[in-house]
């Protein structure tokens, strides 16, 4: 199958515009039209992962972390990033990363952590803004239903758990075509009044091209009147971290042991146990200290994440327990998640999980 078939599917689930500004998700090495024989899935793309791909006949490596974060000015193999890219190119292996865009979706990395911990009633901890727009257009009443259906099919009108959402208001429009016009209704040179429906729909920004194409192809008018508005609304299903509830409240130490066990963590660095029982829990895969205020504001009793600095532990101020279990440990189940996502769509595609542990941190007990 073509590489583009796989990457397009992954980006339909975790669009690239969901990634953070600093990130570099997407196709890093490879031609979208190349034929893919088999794929290897890993958390990190390091040299031993490329070697494993070569030995197992995989010409695509899909990882959570991008091998290239910053621009490469030279490719001479002086560091592991350059060596990985050079070896991948030399062996015609495509490299694809699906990082903070996979973190951001409500069925992504953080959902998998919540699942491991047995959390229910989960929702995004810090929803993103700037991902939604509104389309407003005006259509003759007789053709309005066909146009609505086409826009829905193109991806407009989805709000949370609801689809085919629109607002409609009856009114009338006026227009007068010149000699070069070809009006759908009315006559050239004569002002025409037509009963119309004002149709409003919210849509995700990444679907705009497809939605506008549906608008132009299904609207009966020669000149389509429409407006697009940028929305500052939060996208409740896209953002950073998640928060949810344990089935029953737990003693703090029992909860920390549960986290260590369920997340297969070697060590749990945590703030003082403050006496209250744990019921509501916030999580963030990878480096999550930037979400501490949101976790506190959400009323979480504990916050599970990684990469807290020494002084940042003080910021908990006994309002919750911070449990830092390690960056790799919070994200180690992401490879399984990616495998499941791909196998659900491409049931006969040859894909395998890496047998390598790419955690760069070791522990001495």
Short mmCIF file of C-alpha atoms in Angstrom, two decimals:
data_model
loop_
_atom_site.label_atom_id
_atom_site.label_comp_id
_atom_site.label_asym_id
_atom_site.label_seq_id
_atom_site.Cartn_x
_atom_site.Cartn_y
_atom_site.Cartn_z
CA UNK A 1 0.00 0.00 0.00
CA UNK A 2 1.08 3.60 -0.54
CA UNK A 3 2.61 5.47 2.37
CA UNK A 4 0.07 8.26 1.90
CA UNK A 5 -2.80 5.86 2.64
CA UNK A 6 -1.42 5.23 6.12
CA UNK A 7 -0.40 8.79 6.91
CA UNK A 8 -3.68 10.26 5.65
CA UNK A 9 -5.59 7.86 7.88
CA UNK A 10 -3.50 8.72 10.94
CA UNK A 11 -3.95 12.42 10.24
CA UNK A 12 -7.71 12.00 9.91
CA UNK A 13 -7.67 10.76 13.51
CA UNK A 14 -5.01 13.12 14.87
CA UNK A 15 -4.80 16.09 12.47
CA UNK A 16 -1.43 17.81 12.22
CA UNK A 17 -2.91 21.19 13.19
CA UNK A 18 -3.61 19.71 16.64
CA UNK A 19 0.11 19.55 17.42
CA UNK A 20 1.90 22.15 19.53
CA UNK A 21 3.86 24.93 17.84
CA UNK A 22 7.22 23.47 18.88
CA UNK A 23 6.42 20.00 17.55
CA UNK A 24 7.38 18.30 14.28
CA UNK A 25 4.78 15.60 13.76
CA UNK A 26 4.10 14.16 10.33
CA UNK A 27 6.18 12.59 7.59
CA UNK A 28 9.83 13.31 8.34
CA UNK A 29 11.53 11.04 5.80
CA UNK A 30 9.97 9.36 2.78
CA UNK A 31 7.97 9.77 -0.41
CA UNK A 32 4.18 9.69 0.12
CA UNK A 33 3.88 7.56 -3.03
CA UNK A 34 6.34 4.87 -1.94
CA UNK A 35 5.03 1.34 -1.47
CA UNK A 36 5.07 0.18 2.14
CA UNK A 37 5.75 -3.49 2.79
CA UNK A 38 5.59 -3.46 6.58
CA UNK A 39 5.75 -0.99 9.46
CA UNK A 40 7.48 -0.92 12.81
CA UNK A 41 5.93 1.01 15.71
CA UNK A 42 8.00 2.44 18.57
CA UNK A 43 7.98 5.30 21.05
CA UNK A 44 11.31 6.76 19.90
CA UNK A 45 13.18 6.65 16.62
CA UNK A 46 16.78 5.86 17.56
CA UNK A 47 19.48 3.89 15.73
CA UNK A 48 18.56 0.51 17.16
CA UNK A 49 14.98 1.01 15.98
CA UNK A 50 16.17 1.63 12.42
CA UNK A 51 18.39 -1.46 12.69
CA UNK A 52 15.38 -3.47 13.84
CA UNK A 53 13.34 -2.19 10.90
CA UNK A 54 16.09 -3.25 8.51
CA UNK A 55 16.38 -6.72 10.04
CA UNK A 56 12.61 -7.30 10.01
CA UNK A 57 11.97 -5.95 6.51
CA UNK A 58 9.99 -2.90 7.60
CA UNK A 59 10.31 0.17 5.37
CA UNK A 60 8.18 2.43 7.57
CA UNK A 61 8.83 3.42 11.18
CA UNK A 62 5.98 5.09 13.06
CA UNK A 63 6.95 6.68 16.36
CA UNK A 64 5.38 8.94 18.92
CA UNK A 65 8.41 11.20 19.31
CA UNK A 66 9.80 12.86 16.17
CA UNK A 67 13.47 12.19 15.52
CA UNK A 68 13.81 15.76 14.19
CA UNK A 69 12.58 18.54 16.47
CA UNK A 70 14.77 21.36 15.18
CA UNK A 71 15.95 22.08 11.66
CA UNK A 72 18.91 20.10 10.37
CA UNK A 73 21.55 22.32 8.76
CA UNK A 74 23.92 19.46 7.99
CA UNK A 75 23.71 15.69 7.56
CA UNK A 76 27.12 14.26 8.32
CA UNK A 77 26.32 11.80 11.10
CA UNK A 78 27.85 13.76 13.95
CA UNK A 79 24.96 12.96 16.33
CA UNK A 80 22.29 10.30 16.71
CA UNK A 81 19.62 12.41 15.00
CA UNK A 82 21.68 12.80 11.85
CA UNK A 83 22.76 9.15 11.92
CA UNK A 84 19.15 7.96 12.18
CA UNK A 85 18.03 10.15 9.28
CA UNK A 86 21.00 9.12 7.12
CA UNK A 87 20.49 5.42 7.81
CA UNK A 88 16.75 5.67 7.08
CA UNK A 89 17.38 7.42 3.76
CA UNK A 90 20.14 4.99 2.79
CA UNK A 91 17.85 2.02 3.43
CA UNK A 92 14.75 3.63 1.89
CA UNK A 93 12.86 3.61 5.21
CA UNK A 94 10.14 6.22 5.80
CA UNK A 95 9.96 7.92 9.20
CA UNK A 96 6.65 9.20 10.53
CA UNK A 97 5.89 10.80 13.90
CA UNK A 98 2.52 11.33 15.57
CA UNK A 99 3.31 13.25 18.75
CA UNK A 100 1.40 16.10 20.42
CA UNK A 101 -1.43 15.75 17.91
CA UNK A 102 -1.98 12.23 19.29
CA UNK A 103 -1.64 13.64 22.81
CA UNK A 104 -4.36 16.18 22.07
CA UNK A 105 -7.22 13.96 20.92
CA UNK A 106 -9.66 12.62 23.49
CA UNK A 107 -9.00 9.03 22.40
CA UNK A 108 -5.22 9.40 22.39
CA UNK A 109 -2.29 9.03 24.77
CA UNK A 110 -4.02 10.46 27.83
CA UNK A 111 -7.11 8.35 27.27
CA UNK A 112 -4.88 5.27 27.35
CA UNK A 113 -3.42 6.39 30.72
CA UNK A 114 -6.93 6.92 32.08
CA UNK A 115 -7.87 3.45 30.87
CA UNK A 116 -4.85 1.92 32.62
CA UNK A 117 -5.80 3.66 35.86
CA UNK A 118 -9.48 2.74 35.60
CA UNK A 119 -10.75 6.31 35.38
CA UNK A 120 -14.29 6.98 34.19
CA UNK A 121 -16.20 10.11 33.18
CA UNK A 122 -13.05 11.43 31.55
CA UNK A 123 -12.74 14.74 29.72
CA UNK A 124 -9.97 16.89 28.30
CA UNK A 125 -8.26 18.86 31.07
CA UNK A 126 -7.25 21.92 29.02
CA UNK A 127 -9.24 22.17 25.76
CA UNK A 128 -7.63 24.00 22.83
CA UNK A 129 -8.97 27.14 21.17
CA UNK A 130 -8.53 28.31 17.58
CA UNK A 131 -9.50 24.97 16.03
CA UNK A 132 -13.07 25.81 15.05
CA UNK A 133 -14.73 28.05 12.49
CA UNK A 134 -18.32 28.81 11.51
CA UNK A 135 -19.72 28.79 8.00
CA UNK A 136 -22.76 30.93 7.20
CA UNK A 137 -24.43 30.69 3.83
CA UNK A 138 -27.79 31.51 2.22
CA UNK A 139 -29.70 29.07 0.04
CA UNK A 140 -33.14 28.90 -1.62
CA UNK A 141 -35.50 26.94 0.58
CA UNK A 142 -36.09 24.20 -1.99
CA UNK A 143 -32.37 23.32 -2.19
CA UNK A 144 -31.47 23.91 1.48
CA UNK A 145 -31.84 20.30 2.62
CA UNK A 146 -29.57 18.97 -0.13
CA UNK A 147 -26.94 21.58 0.72
CA UNK A 148 -27.13 20.85 4.44
CA UNK A 149 -26.66 17.13 3.82
CA UNK A 150 -23.64 17.76 1.59
CA UNK A 151 -22.02 20.01 4.21
CA UNK A 152 -22.67 17.47 6.95
CA UNK A 153 -21.09 14.75 4.81
CA UNK A 154 -18.03 16.96 4.25
CA UNK A 155 -17.46 17.28 7.99
CA UNK A 156 -19.42 20.33 9.11
CA UNK A 157 -21.89 20.39 11.97
CA UNK A 158 -20.12 18.19 14.54
CA UNK A 159 -20.23 19.45 18.11
CA UNK A 160 -18.97 17.09 20.80
CA UNK A 161 -21.06 13.92 20.78
CA UNK A 162 -23.55 15.40 18.29
CA UNK A 163 -23.43 15.46 14.49
CA UNK A 164 -25.49 17.22 11.80
CA UNK A 165 -25.80 20.34 13.96
CA UNK A 166 -26.95 23.53 12.20
CA UNK A 167 -28.91 26.70 12.81
CA UNK A 168 -31.40 27.79 10.17
CA UNK A 169 -33.41 31.00 9.81
CA UNK A 170 -35.83 31.98 7.06
CA UNK A 171 -35.53 35.31 5.27
CA UNK A 172 -35.16 36.70 1.80
CA UNK A 173 -32.28 37.80 -0.36
CA UNK A 174 -32.11 40.22 -3.25
CA UNK A 175 -29.81 40.39 -6.25
CA UNK A 176 -29.63 41.70 -9.81
CA UNK A 177 -27.48 39.98 -12.40
CA UNK A 178 -25.65 41.87 -15.16
CA UNK A 179 -25.53 40.89 -18.82
CA UNK A 180 -22.80 38.30 -18.20
CA UNK A 181 -24.69 36.56 -15.42
CA UNK A 182 -26.57 33.27 -15.60
CA UNK A 183 -28.97 33.42 -12.64
CA UNK A 184 -30.45 30.24 -11.21
CA UNK A 185 -33.63 32.17 -10.46
CA UNK A 186 -34.81 35.55 -11.72
CA UNK A 187 -33.84 37.42 -14.87
CA UNK A 188 -30.80 39.39 -15.94
CA UNK A 189 -30.98 43.10 -15.24
CA UNK A 190 -33.98 42.83 -12.93
CA UNK A 191 -33.73 42.87 -9.16
CA UNK A 192 -34.94 39.54 -7.82
CA UNK A 193 -36.21 38.69 -4.36
CA UNK A 194 -35.87 35.06 -3.25
CA UNK A 195 -37.01 33.34 -0.07
CA UNK A 196 -33.84 31.83 1.39
CA UNK A 197 -32.59 29.96 4.43
CA UNK A 198 -29.61 31.23 6.41
CA UNK A 199 -27.59 28.11 7.31
CA UNK A 200 -24.94 28.18 10.04
CA UNK A 201 -22.56 25.31 10.86
CA UNK A 202 -19.45 24.92 13.00
CA UNK A 203 -16.56 22.95 11.52
CA UNK A 204 -12.93 22.03 12.32
CA UNK A 205 -10.38 24.20 10.51
CA UNK A 206 -8.64 21.23 8.88
CA UNK A 207 -11.87 20.33 7.04
CA UNK A 208 -12.32 23.76 5.44
CA UNK A 209 -11.16 22.87 1.93
CA UNK A 210 -13.49 19.86 1.73
CA UNK A 211 -16.41 21.81 3.18
CA UNK A 212 -16.03 24.75 0.79
CA UNK A 213 -15.81 22.33 -2.13
CA UNK A 214 -19.09 20.76 -0.99
CA UNK A 215 -20.62 24.23 -0.68
CA UNK A 216 -19.69 25.29 -4.20
CA UNK A 217 -20.66 21.96 -5.77
CA UNK A 218 -24.08 21.76 -4.11
CA UNK A 219 -25.23 25.37 -3.91
CA UNK A 220 -27.49 26.24 -6.86
CA UNK A 221 -26.36 29.86 -7.25
CA UNK A 222 -23.79 30.98 -9.77
CA UNK A 223 -22.28 33.27 -7.13
CA UNK A 224 -22.41 31.71 -3.65
CA UNK A 225 -22.78 34.12 -0.74
CA UNK A 226 -21.05 32.84 2.38
CA UNK A 227 -19.17 34.04 5.45
CA UNK A 228 -16.49 32.32 7.52
CA UNK A 229 -15.92 33.26 11.16
CA UNK A 230 -12.99 32.25 13.34
CA UNK A 231 -14.23 31.01 16.72
CA UNK A 232 -12.50 31.29 20.06
CA UNK A 233 -14.64 28.49 21.48
CA UNK A 234 -12.74 25.70 23.19
CA UNK A 235 -12.78 22.39 21.37
CA UNK A 236 -13.94 20.16 24.22
CA UNK A 237 -12.57 16.97 22.61
CA UNK A 238 -9.11 18.31 21.78
CA UNK A 239 -6.48 19.59 24.18
CA UNK A 240 -3.88 18.80 26.80
CA UNK A 241 -4.23 16.27 29.60
CA UNK A 242 -7.36 14.54 30.86
CA UNK A 243 -9.24 14.29 34.11
CA UNK A 244 -11.52 11.55 35.38
CA UNK A 245 -12.79 9.64 38.39
CA UNK A 246 -11.75 6.48 40.16
CA UNK A 247 -14.51 3.96 40.73
CA UNK A 248 -14.17 4.57 44.46
CA UNK A 249 -12.04 6.87 46.58
CA UNK A 250 -8.70 5.49 47.76
CA UNK A 251 -6.14 6.06 50.46
CA UNK A 252 -3.35 8.18 48.96
CA UNK A 253 -0.60 5.59 49.45
CA UNK A 254 -2.77 2.83 48.07
CA UNK A 255 -3.44 5.00 45.04
CA UNK A 256 0.26 5.70 44.49
CA UNK A 257 0.98 1.98 44.61
CA UNK A 258 -1.83 1.40 42.12
CA UNK A 259 -0.29 4.00 39.78
CA UNK A 260 3.14 2.39 40.08
CA UNK A 261 1.69 -1.04 39.32
CA UNK A 262 -0.74 -0.12 36.53
CA UNK A 263 1.75 2.17 34.77
CA UNK A 264 4.67 -0.23 35.30
CA UNK A 265 6.74 2.59 36.77
CA UNK A 266 10.09 1.92 38.43
CA UNK A 267 9.82 4.98 40.68
CA UNK A 268 7.09 7.42 41.70
CA UNK A 269 8.30 10.87 42.75
CA UNK A 270 5.49 12.57 44.62
CA UNK A 271 4.63 15.50 46.86
CA UNK A 272 3.56 15.14 50.48
CA UNK A 273 0.59 12.90 51.11
CA UNK A 274 -1.84 15.51 52.36
CA UNK A 275 -4.37 13.35 54.12
CA UNK A 276 -7.30 13.47 51.75
CA UNK A 277 -8.46 10.45 49.86
CA UNK A 278 -8.04 10.20 46.10
CA UNK A 279 -11.10 10.19 43.85
CA UNK A 280 -10.62 12.69 41.02
CA UNK A 281 -7.41 12.29 39.03
CA UNK A 282 -5.73 14.40 36.32
CA UNK A 283 -3.20 12.90 33.93
CA UNK A 284 -0.84 14.07 31.22
CA UNK A 285 1.46 11.88 29.16
CA UNK A 286 5.02 13.20 28.90
CA UNK A 287 5.99 16.58 30.34
CA UNK A 288 2.88 17.88 32.09
CA UNK A 289 4.01 20.43 34.67
CA UNK A 290 2.48 23.22 32.57
CA UNK A 291 -0.95 21.80 33.43
CA UNK A 292 -0.63 21.95 37.21
CA UNK A 293 -2.88 25.01 37.57
CA UNK A 294 -5.53 23.40 35.38
CA UNK A 295 -5.37 20.19 37.43
CA UNK A 296 -5.85 22.17 40.64
CA UNK A 297 -8.67 24.24 39.12
CA UNK A 298 -10.40 21.04 38.01
CA UNK A 299 -10.47 19.87 41.62
CA UNK A 300 -8.19 16.89 41.05
CA UNK A 301 -6.90 15.10 44.13
CA UNK A 302 -3.84 13.83 42.25
CA UNK A 303 -1.96 14.67 39.06
CA UNK A 304 -0.08 11.90 37.22
CA UNK A 305 2.55 13.07 34.74
CA UNK A 306 6.32 13.44 34.29
CA UNK A 307 9.31 15.79 34.15
CA UNK A 308 8.47 18.02 37.11
CA UNK A 309 11.45 20.11 38.22
CA UNK A 310 12.41 20.34 41.89
CA UNK A 311 10.88 23.74 42.60
CA UNK A 312 7.71 22.94 40.68
CA UNK A 313 6.75 20.35 43.30
CA UNK A 314 6.25 23.21 45.77
CA UNK A 315 3.58 24.67 43.47
CA UNK A 316 1.16 21.93 44.48
CA UNK A 317 0.77 23.83 47.79
CA UNK A 318 -0.98 20.81 49.35
CA UNK A 319 -3.95 21.24 47.02
CA UNK A 320 -3.27 17.91 45.33
CA UNK A 321 -0.63 15.21 45.08
CA UNK A 322 1.78 15.38 42.17
CA UNK A 323 2.95 11.94 41.08
CA UNK A 324 5.84 12.07 38.60
CA UNK A 325 6.31 8.56 37.22
CA UNK A 326 8.71 9.31 34.35
CA UNK A 327 8.33 10.44 30.75
CA UNK A 328 8.79 7.02 29.17
CA UNK A 329 6.52 5.41 31.74
CA UNK A 330 3.59 7.72 30.97
CA UNK A 331 3.88 7.09 27.23
CA UNK A 332 5.09 3.50 26.97
CA UNK A 333 1.64 2.19 26.05
CA UNK A 334 1.35 4.61 23.13
CA UNK A 335 2.92 2.09 20.76
CA UNK A 336 0.13 -0.39 21.53
CA UNK A 337 -2.41 2.37 20.95
CA UNK A 338 -0.93 3.13 17.51
CA UNK A 339 -0.88 -0.54 16.62
CA UNK A 340 -4.57 -0.86 17.47
CA UNK A 341 -5.49 2.29 15.52
CA UNK A 342 -3.74 1.08 12.37
CA UNK A 343 -4.91 -2.54 12.59
CA UNK A 344 -8.51 -1.42 12.99
CA UNK A 345 -8.35 0.23 9.56
CA UNK A 346 -5.81 -1.96 7.74
CA UNK A 347 -6.59 -5.44 9.00
CA UNK A 348 -4.19 -7.26 6.67
CA UNK A 349 -1.30 -4.82 6.87
CA UNK A 350 2.01 -6.13 8.22
CA UNK A 351 2.75 -4.08 11.32
CA UNK A 352 4.73 -4.95 14.41
CA UNK A 353 5.70 -3.49 17.77
CA UNK A 354 9.36 -2.91 18.48
CA UNK A 355 11.14 -5.37 20.75
CA UNK A 356 13.52 -2.60 21.89
CA UNK A 357 13.27 -0.55 25.07
CA UNK A 358 14.11 3.02 24.08
CA UNK A 359 13.93 4.56 27.55
CA UNK A 360 17.19 6.55 27.89
CA UNK A 361 16.84 6.60 31.70
CA UNK A 362 18.03 3.74 33.91
CA UNK A 363 17.36 3.25 37.61
CA UNK A 364 19.68 2.00 40.32
CA UNK A 365 17.81 0.54 43.30
#
